[in-house]
CSV table of C-alpha atoms in Angstrom, one decimal:
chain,number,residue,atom,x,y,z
A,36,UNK,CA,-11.5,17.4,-8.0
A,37,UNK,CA,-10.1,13.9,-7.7
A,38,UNK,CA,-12.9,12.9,-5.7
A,39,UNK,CA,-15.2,12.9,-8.3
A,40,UNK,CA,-12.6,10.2,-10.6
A,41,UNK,CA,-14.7,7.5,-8.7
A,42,UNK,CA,-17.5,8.2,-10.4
A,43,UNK,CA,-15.9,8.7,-14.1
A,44,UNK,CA,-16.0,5.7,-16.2
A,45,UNK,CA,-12.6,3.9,-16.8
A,46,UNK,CA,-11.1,4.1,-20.1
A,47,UNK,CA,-12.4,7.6,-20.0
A,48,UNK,CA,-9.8,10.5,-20.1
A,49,UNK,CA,-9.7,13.3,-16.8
A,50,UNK,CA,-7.3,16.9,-16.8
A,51,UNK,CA,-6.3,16.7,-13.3
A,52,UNK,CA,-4.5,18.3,-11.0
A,53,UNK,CA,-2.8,17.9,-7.3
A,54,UNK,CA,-0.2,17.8,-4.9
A,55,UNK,CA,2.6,15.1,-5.2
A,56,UNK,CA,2.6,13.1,-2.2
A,57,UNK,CA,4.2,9.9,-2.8
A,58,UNK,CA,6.9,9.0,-5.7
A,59,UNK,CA,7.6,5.3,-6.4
A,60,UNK,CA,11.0,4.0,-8.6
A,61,UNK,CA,11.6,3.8,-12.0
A,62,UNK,CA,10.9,0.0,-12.7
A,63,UNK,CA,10.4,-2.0,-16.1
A,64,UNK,CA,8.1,-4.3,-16.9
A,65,UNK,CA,7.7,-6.3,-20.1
A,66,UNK,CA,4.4,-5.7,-22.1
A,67,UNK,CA,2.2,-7.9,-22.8
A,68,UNK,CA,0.2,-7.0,-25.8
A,69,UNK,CA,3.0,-5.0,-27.2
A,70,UNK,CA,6.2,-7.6,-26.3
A,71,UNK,CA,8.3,-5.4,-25.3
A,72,UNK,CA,10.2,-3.7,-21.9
A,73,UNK,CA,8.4,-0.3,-21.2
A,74,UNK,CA,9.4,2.4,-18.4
A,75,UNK,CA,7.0,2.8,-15.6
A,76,UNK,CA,7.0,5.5,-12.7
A,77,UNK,CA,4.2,5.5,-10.1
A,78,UNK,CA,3.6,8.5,-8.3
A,79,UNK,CA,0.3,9.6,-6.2
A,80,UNK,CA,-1.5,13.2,-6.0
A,81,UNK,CA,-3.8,14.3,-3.7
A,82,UNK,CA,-6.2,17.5,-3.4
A,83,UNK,CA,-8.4,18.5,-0.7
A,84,UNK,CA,-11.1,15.7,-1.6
A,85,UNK,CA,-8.5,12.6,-2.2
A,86,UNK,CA,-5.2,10.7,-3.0
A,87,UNK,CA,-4.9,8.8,-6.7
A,88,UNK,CA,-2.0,6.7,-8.2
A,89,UNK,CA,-0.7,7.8,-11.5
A,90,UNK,CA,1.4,6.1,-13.9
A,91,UNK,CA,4.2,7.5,-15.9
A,92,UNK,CA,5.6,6.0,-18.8
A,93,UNK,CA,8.4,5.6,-20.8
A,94,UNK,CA,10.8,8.5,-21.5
A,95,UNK,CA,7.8,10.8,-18.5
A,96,UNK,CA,9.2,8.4,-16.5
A,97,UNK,CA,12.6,8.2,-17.1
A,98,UNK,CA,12.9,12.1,-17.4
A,99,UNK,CA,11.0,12.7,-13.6
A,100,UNK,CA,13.2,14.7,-11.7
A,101,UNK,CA,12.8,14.7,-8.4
A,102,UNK,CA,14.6,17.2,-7.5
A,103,UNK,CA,12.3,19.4,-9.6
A,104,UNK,CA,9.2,17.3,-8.8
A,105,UNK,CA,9.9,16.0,-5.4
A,106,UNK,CA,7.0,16.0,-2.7
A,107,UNK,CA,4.0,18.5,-2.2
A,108,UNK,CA,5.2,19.5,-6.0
A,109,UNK,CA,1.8,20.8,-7.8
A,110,UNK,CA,1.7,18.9,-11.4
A,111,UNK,CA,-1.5,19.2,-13.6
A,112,UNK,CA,-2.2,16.1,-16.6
A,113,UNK,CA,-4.3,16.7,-19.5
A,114,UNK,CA,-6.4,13.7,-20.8
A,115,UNK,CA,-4.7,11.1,-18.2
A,116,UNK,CA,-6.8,7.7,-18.8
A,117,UNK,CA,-8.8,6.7,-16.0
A,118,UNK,CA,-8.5,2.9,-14.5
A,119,UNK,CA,-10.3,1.0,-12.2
A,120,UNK,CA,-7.2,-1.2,-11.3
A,121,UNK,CA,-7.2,-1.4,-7.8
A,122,UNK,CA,-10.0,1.0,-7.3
A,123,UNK,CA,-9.3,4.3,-9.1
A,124,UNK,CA,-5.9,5.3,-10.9
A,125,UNK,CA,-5.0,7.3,-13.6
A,126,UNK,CA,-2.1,6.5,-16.8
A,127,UNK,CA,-0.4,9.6,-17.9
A,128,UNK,CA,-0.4,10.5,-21.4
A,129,UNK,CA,2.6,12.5,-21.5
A,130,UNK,CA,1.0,15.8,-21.1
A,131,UNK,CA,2.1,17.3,-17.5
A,132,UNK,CA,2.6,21.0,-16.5
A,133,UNK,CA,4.7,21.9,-13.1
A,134,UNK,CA,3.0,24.6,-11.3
A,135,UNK,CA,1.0,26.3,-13.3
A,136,UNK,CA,-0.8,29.7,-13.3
A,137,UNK,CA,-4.2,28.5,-12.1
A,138,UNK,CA,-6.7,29.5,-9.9
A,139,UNK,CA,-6.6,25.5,-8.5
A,140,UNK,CA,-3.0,25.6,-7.8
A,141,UNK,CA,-3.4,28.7,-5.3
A,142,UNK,CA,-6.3,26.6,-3.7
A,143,UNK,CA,-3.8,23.8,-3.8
A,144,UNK,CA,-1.0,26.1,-2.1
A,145,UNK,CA,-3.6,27.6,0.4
A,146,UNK,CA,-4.5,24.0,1.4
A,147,UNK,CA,-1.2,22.9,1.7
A,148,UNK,CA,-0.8,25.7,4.1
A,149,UNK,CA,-3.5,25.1,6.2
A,150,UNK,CA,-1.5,21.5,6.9
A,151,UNK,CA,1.6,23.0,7.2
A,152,UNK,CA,2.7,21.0,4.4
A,153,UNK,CA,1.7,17.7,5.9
A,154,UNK,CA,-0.1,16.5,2.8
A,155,UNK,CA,1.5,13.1,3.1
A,156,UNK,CA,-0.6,12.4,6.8
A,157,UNK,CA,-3.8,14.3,5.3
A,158,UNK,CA,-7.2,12.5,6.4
A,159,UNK,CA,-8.6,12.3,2.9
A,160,UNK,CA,-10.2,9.4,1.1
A,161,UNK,CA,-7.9,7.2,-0.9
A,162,UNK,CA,-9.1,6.1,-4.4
A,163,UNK,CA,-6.6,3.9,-5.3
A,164,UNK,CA,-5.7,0.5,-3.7
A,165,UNK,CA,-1.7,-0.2,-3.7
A,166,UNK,CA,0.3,-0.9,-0.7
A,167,UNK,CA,-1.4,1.0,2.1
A,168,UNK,CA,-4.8,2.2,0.3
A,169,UNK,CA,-8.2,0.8,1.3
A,170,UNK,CA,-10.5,1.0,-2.1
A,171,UNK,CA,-14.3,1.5,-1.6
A,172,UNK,CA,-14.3,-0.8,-5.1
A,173,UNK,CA,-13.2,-3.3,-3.3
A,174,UNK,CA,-16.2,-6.0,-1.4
A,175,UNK,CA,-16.6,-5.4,2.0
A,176,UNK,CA,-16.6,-8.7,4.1
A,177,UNK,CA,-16.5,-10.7,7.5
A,178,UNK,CA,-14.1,-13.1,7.8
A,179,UNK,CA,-16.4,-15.9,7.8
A,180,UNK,CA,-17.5,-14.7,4.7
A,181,UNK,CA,-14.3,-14.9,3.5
A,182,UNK,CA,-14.1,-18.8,4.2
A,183,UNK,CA,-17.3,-19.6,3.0
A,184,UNK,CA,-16.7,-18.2,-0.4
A,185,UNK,CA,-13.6,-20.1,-1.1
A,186,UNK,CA,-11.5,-17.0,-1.4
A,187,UNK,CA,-7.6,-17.9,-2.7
A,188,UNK,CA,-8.3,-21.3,-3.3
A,189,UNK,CA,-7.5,-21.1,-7.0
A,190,UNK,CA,-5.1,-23.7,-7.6
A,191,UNK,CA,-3.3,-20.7,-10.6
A,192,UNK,CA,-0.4,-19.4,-8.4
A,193,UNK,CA,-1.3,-16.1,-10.8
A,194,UNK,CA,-4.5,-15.5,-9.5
A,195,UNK,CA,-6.1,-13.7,-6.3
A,196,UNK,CA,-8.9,-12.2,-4.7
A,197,UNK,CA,-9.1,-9.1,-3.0
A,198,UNK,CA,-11.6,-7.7,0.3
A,199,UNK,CA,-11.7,-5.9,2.4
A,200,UNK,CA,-12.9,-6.6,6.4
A,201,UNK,CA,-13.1,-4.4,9.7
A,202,UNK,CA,-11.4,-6.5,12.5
A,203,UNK,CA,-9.0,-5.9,15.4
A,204,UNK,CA,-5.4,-7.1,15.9
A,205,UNK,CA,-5.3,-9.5,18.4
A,206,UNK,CA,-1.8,-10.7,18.3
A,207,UNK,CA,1.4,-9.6,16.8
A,208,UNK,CA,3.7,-12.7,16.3
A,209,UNK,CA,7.4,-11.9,17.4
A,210,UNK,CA,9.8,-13.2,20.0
A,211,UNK,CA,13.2,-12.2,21.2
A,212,UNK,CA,15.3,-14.3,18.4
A,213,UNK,CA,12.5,-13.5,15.5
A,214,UNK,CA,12.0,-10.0,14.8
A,215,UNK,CA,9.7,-9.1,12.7
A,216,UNK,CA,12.1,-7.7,10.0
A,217,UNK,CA,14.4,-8.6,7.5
A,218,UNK,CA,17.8,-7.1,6.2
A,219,UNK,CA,17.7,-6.0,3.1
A,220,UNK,CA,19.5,-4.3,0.2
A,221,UNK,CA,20.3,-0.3,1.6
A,222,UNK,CA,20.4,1.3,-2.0
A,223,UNK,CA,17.0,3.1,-1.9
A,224,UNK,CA,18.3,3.7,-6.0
A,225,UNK,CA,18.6,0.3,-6.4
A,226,UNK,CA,15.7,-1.9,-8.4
A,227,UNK,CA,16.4,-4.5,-5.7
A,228,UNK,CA,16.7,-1.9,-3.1
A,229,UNK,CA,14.0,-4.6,-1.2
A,230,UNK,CA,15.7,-7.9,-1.9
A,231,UNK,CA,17.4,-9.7,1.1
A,232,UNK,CA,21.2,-9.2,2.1
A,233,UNK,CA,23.1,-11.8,4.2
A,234,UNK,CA,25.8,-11.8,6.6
A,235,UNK,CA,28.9,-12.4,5.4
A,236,UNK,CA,30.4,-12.5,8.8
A,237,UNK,CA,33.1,-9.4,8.0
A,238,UNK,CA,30.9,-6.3,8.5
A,239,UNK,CA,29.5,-6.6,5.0
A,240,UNK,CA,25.9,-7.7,3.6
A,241,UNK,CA,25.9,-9.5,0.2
A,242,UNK,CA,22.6,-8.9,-1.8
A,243,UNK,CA,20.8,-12.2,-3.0
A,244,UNK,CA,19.3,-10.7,-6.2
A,245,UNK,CA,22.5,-8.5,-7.6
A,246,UNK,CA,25.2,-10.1,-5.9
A,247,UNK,CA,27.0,-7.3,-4.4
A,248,UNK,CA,28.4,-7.0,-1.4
A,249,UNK,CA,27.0,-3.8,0.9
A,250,UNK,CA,29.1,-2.0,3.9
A,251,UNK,CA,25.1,-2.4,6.0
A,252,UNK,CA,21.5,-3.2,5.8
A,253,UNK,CA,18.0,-1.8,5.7
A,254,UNK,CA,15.5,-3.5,8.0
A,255,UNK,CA,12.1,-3.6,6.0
A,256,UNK,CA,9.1,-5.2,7.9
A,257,UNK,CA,7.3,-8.7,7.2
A,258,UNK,CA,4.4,-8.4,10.2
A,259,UNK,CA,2.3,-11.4,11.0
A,260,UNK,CA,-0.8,-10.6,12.7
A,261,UNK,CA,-4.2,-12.3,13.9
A,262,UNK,CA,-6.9,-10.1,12.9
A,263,UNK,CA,-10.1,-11.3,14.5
A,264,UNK,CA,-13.7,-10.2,14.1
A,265,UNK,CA,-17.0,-11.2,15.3
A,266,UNK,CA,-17.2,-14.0,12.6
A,267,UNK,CA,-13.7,-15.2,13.1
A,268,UNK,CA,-9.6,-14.5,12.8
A,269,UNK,CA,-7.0,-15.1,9.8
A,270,UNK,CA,-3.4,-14.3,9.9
A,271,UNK,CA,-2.4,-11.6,8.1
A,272,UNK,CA,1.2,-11.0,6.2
A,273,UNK,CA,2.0,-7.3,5.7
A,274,UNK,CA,5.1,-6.2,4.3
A,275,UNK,CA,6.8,-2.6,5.1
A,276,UNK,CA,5.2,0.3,4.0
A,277,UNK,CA,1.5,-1.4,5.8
A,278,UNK,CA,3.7,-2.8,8.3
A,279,UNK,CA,4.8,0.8,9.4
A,280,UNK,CA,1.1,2.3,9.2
A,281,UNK,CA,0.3,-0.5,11.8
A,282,UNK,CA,3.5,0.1,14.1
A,283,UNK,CA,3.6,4.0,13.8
A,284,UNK,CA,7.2,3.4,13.7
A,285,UNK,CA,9.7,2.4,10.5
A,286,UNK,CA,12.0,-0.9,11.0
A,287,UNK,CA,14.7,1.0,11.6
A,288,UNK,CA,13.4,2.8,14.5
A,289,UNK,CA,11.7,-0.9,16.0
A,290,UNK,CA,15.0,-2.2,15.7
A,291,UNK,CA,17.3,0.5,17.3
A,292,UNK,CA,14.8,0.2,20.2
A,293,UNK,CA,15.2,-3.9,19.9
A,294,UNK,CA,18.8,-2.7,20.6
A,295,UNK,CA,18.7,0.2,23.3
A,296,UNK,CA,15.3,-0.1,25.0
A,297,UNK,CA,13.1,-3.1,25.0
A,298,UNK,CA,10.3,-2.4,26.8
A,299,UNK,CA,9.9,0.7,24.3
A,300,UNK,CA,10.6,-1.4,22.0
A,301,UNK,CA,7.7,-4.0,22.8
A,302,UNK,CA,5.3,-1.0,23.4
A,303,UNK,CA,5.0,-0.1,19.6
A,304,UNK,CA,3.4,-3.6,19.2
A,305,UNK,CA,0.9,-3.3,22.4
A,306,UNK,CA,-0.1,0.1,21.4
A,307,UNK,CA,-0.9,-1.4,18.0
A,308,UNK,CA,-3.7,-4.2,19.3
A,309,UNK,CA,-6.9,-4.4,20.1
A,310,UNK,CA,-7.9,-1.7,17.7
A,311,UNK,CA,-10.2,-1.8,15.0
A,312,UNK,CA,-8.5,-0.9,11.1
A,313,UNK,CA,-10.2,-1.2,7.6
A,314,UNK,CA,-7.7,-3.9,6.1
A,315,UNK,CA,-7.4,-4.8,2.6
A,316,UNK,CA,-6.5,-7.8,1.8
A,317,UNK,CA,-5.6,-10.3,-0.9
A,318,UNK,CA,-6.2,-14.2,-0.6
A,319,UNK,CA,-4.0,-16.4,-2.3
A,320,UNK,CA,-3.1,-20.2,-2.8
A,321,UNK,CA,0.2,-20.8,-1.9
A,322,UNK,CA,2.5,-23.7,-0.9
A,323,UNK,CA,3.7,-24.7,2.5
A,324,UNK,CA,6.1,-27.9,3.4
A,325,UNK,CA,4.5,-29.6,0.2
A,326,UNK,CA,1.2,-28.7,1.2
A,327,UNK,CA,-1.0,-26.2,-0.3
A,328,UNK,CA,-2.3,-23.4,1.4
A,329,UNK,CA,-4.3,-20.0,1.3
A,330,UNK,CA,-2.0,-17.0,2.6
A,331,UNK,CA,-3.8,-14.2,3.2
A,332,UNK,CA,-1.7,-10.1,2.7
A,333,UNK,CA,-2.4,-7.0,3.9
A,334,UNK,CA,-1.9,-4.3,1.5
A,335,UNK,CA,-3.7,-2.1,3.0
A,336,UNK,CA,-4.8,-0.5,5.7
A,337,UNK,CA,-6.6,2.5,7.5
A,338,UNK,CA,-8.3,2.7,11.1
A,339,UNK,CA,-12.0,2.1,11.2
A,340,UNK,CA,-13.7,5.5,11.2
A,341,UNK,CA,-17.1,4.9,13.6
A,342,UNK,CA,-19.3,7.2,11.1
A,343,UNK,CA,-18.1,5.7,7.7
A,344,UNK,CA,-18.1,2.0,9.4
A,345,UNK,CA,-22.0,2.9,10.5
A,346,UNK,CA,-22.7,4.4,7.0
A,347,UNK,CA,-22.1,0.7,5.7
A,348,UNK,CA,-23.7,-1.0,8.3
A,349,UNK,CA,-26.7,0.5,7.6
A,350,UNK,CA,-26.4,-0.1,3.9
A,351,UNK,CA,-26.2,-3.7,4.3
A,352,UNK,CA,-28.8,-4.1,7.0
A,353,UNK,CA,-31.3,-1.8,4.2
A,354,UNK,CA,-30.1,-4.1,1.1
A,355,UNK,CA,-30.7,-7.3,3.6
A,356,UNK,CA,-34.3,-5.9,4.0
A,357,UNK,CA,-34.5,-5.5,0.5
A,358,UNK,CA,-33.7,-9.1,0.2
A,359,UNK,CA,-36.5,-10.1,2.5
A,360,UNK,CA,-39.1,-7.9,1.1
A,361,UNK,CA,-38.7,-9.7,-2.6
């Protein structure tokens, strides 16, 4: 079960199997210790115990199909290498069967059933941390804490730390001439497909990274929000995929609203606050009008479950005691 990869060793090797819920782009990157571009494909599975990120390489990932592996596709790896980059993922070692005969993909298939093939929305635990997971790896904090430990104040640009911390959104920034969207590049095929267009004034949208000109847009989120605890608040930056697990609604929708029906439109954001979410977060030094600054990101996020958030409490009130005692 994919549950039980939290408590394998990394740099150990897993067979696995589950249900494809989430397929990321092909992208390159440029390796370090072997100075050269490499192929990389990010996909997630899930079972009936939790979700994992797995990474294809190379000519896996050139070769995915999705239109033969697309969503709620069952896929099984053999000796996938076990990380603990942002929590738990796995690497693929090039080594996948589609559907095969085995007694776990029927349970997979009877599962997926029972959701009517909802996988995507399942209320399972995620192990791996990327742009809307919440990591148990990762230290659980108050925001206080947070500003008594220095967090982001690295002067490297390169380097971050990551929490995580229970609070409540207080405030949503927006206003009528600031939305809190961007336009960006429409090509979902497109490596830039999240770079910024502009307005050329003629109907047509002219991409800042690739420098071609586009017939429309894609509105992808960047949400500020105060997050406040009983310690404390920080803004938060989240970008589109957290962005939409906050708002319950995509960019597009917010901004047809905008357009057609604005109190509806400035309900998604009041139906957001004053709630309590698990939020991962990264704290980094940045720079602001010459001055330097810590910006705190969102990239991740779940609402606070009352039993797990009690589960913790408890823990850290019996390891406090534990302190006392010695």
């Amino acid at each position: 079960k994919i549950k039980q990869i939290e408590s394998v060793e990394p740099k150990s090797f897993v067979d696995i199997i589950g249900v494809i819920v989430d397929i990321g782009p092909l992208s390159t990157i440029m390796s370090s210790k072997q100075q050269k571009e490499m192929k990389r494909r990010n996909i997630k599975i899930a079972d009936d115990t939790a979700k994992i990120d797995l990474t294809l390489w190379n000519i896996e990932a050139e070769n995915f199909n999705e239109d033969v592996m697309g969503l709620n596709s069952i896929v099984a790896f053999k000796a996938a290498k076990v990380s603990d980059f942002n929590g738990r993922s796995l690497s693929s070692n090039g080594s996948m069967a589609l559907n095969p005969d085995r007694s776990e993909t029927r349970a997979l298939l009877t599962w997926m059933n029972s959701l009517g093939g909802n996988v995507q929305n399942a209320q399972i635990s995620e192990l791996s941390a990327g742009q809307s997971g919440i990591s148990k790896n990762t230290p659980r904090l108050t925001l206080q804490e947070v500003k008594d430990m220095n967090l982001g104040q690295d002067p490297d640009p390169k380097k971050a730390d990551y929490f995580t911390v229970v609070a409540t959104i207080t405030t949503i920034a927006r206003s009528a001439d600031k939305k809190p969207w961007y336009e960006a590049n429409p090509d979902t095929n497109s490596e830039f497909k999240n770079a910024k267009v502009t307005s050329m004034g003629d109907g047509q949208w002219r991409c800042e990274k690739n420098g071609k000109l586009y017939n429309s847009y894609i509105p992808r989120y960047i949400l500020r929000f105060c997050a406040t605890d009983s310690t404390g608040n920080i803004w938060l930056t989240s970008f589109n995929e957290v962005a939409e697990l906050i708002l319950k609604k995509s960019a597009v929708e917010a901004e047809k609203l905008a357009n057609e029906n604005y109190d509806a439109y400035e309900q998604i954001f009041k139906t957001a606050t004053f709630k309590k979410y698990v939020f991962k977060c990264k704290a980094k030094s940045d720079m602001w009008e010459d001055a330097q600054r810590v910006r705190y990101d969102c990239i991740g996020v779940q609402i606070a479950d009352p039993k797990d958030e009690s589960e913790k409490l408890v823990e850290k009130i019996e390891a406090l005691q534990k302190l006392t005692a010695a």
